[in-house]
Amino acid sequence: MTMKNSQNTAVLDPALANDEQPFVCEAPNDMKKSESWADNIKYLIVGVLFGIVFVKAEIISWFRIQEMFRLQSFHMYGVIGSAVVVGLISVQLIKRFNIKTLAGETVEFHPKKFQKGQVYGGLIFGLGWAITGACPGPLFAQIGSGYMVVIVTLLSAIAGTWTYGYFRDRLPN
Amino acid sequence: MEQLFEIIRKPWPWYVAGPLIGLTVPTLLLIGNKSFGISSSLRHVCAACLPANIPFFKYNWKNEIWNLVFVLGVFFGGMIATLFLANPDTFQLSESTIADLSAFGITDFSGLMPADLFSTEVLFSAKGFIFFVLGGFMVGFGTRYAGGCTSGHAIMGLSTLQLPSLIATCCFMVGGFAMTHLILPYIFKLF
């Protein structure tokens, strides 16, 4: 097992379960240079723009998600499909031309390993997505848009994440 | 300038919004070597607030603060779009969806969210428990179990041609179709 899988190693080896353990989550920070608080403004700005797109394209709408799952509009399929195409082309360009980050580092990609969780967890998330009308991103944008009851959905999602962490070793993975 | 502002205030078509969302992937990679993903923020909240000695939450979450700042940005983005860029026209929903949802007793189609569901009154009822508490729980539990959500798997994962992400994305859709067509009709019948 490589260092990249430290998240799994940590469970097997309690000695690694401290703050110093090498950690790779699913959306990891691969920057080697440490960043100051001011550097985080970059991510705040990208997040703001992303949130604006979410609202203006009505992706945060419970109704749009219903439309999608009822196959009554192309909108959401168009959004996700074109996002993937643009993402795919960008990633290929970064790889082909070995484009470096602003700090001059090589861009890191993480091959994902198949786990049963992607099926079980995926199905559970899908059920929740259709009922709440939101995946995690839109939850934040909905609250920002003034739908205060969604705070409960977000807190419950955090509780769900915590519960998964608690039972992780006892679930089929 | 005035005209541009008018265009921005109208709902954005998929061919504008989709590519902008797609561009988030190279933007995050190039400004700081960050892989796009949103559900991880929920895990960081757990790790920061209530790690409770659970190995899954024992990691240096401070190194992942960028992700929490990013979702804070999404929150502010939602606020800015709603306060300053709100759609001047009425919300357009396909006729067939209105017909289907009317059959469930939904009456208000004027906003992005159904006012019949997203109210404080509903929140403190059995219906609210299902739509907010149970629904939210499934989103948080499911995304972490699957190792990502629509952003991490469907967009970042598919952009990097990962088969596990394709499997996860298909399962998201299967779950959503099952809830919409098989379970939701019964949930609405309860109330």
mmCIF file of C-alpha atoms in Angstrom, chain B residues 5 8-9 12 15 24 27 32 36 43 47-48 57-58 64 76 79 82 89 95 133 140 146 160 168 176 178 180:
data_model
loop_
_atom_site.group_PDB
_atom_site.id
_atom_site.type_symbol
_atom_site.label_atom_id
_atom_site.label_comp_id
_atom_site.label_asym_id
_atom_site.label_seq_id
_atom_site.Cartn_x
_atom_site.Cartn_y
_atom_site.Cartn_z
ATOM 1 C CA PHE B 5 -26.704 43.445 -17.231
ATOM 2 C CA ILE B 8 -26.863 38.402 -17.087
ATOM 3 C CA ARG B 9 -30.055 38.684 -15.049
ATOM 4 C CA TRP B 12 -28.303 31.252 -18.152
ATOM 5 C CA TYR B 15 -24.263 25.940 -22.950
ATOM 6 C CA THR B 24 -13.651 25.208 -12.520
ATOM 7 C CA THR B 27 -8.906 26.745 -12.660
ATOM 8 C CA GLY B 32 -3.242 25.785 -6.482
ATOM 9 C CA PHE B 36 -12.414 19.849 -7.672
ATOM 10 C CA ARG B 43 -15.929 15.708 5.916
ATOM 11 C CA ALA B 47 -12.837 16.547 11.167
ATOM 12 C CA ALA B 48 -12.666 20.120 12.459
ATOM 13 C CA PHE B 57 -11.740 12.185 10.633
ATOM 14 C CA LYS B 58 -8.235 12.190 12.020
ATOM 15 C CA GLU B 64 -7.776 21.366 3.249
ATOM 16 C CA PHE B 76 -21.754 34.142 -1.052
ATOM 17 C CA MET B 79 -26.333 35.428 -2.096
ATOM 18 C CA THR B 82 -30.083 36.324 -5.670
ATOM 19 C CA ASP B 89 -39.115 37.168 -15.353
ATOM 20 C CA GLU B 95 -45.521 21.899 -18.544
ATOM 21 C CA VAL B 133 -33.463 15.635 7.680
ATOM 22 C CA GLY B 140 -24.067 13.349 3.274
ATOM 23 C CA ALA B 146 -19.336 6.877 -2.755
ATOM 24 C CA THR B 160 -10.046 12.554 -15.829
ATOM 25 C CA ALA B 168 -20.697 6.252 -9.247
ATOM 26 C CA GLY B 176 -32.483 9.628 -8.400
ATOM 27 C CA ALA B 178 -35.820 5.368 -8.320
ATOM 28 C CA THR B 180 -38.528 10.228 -8.316
#
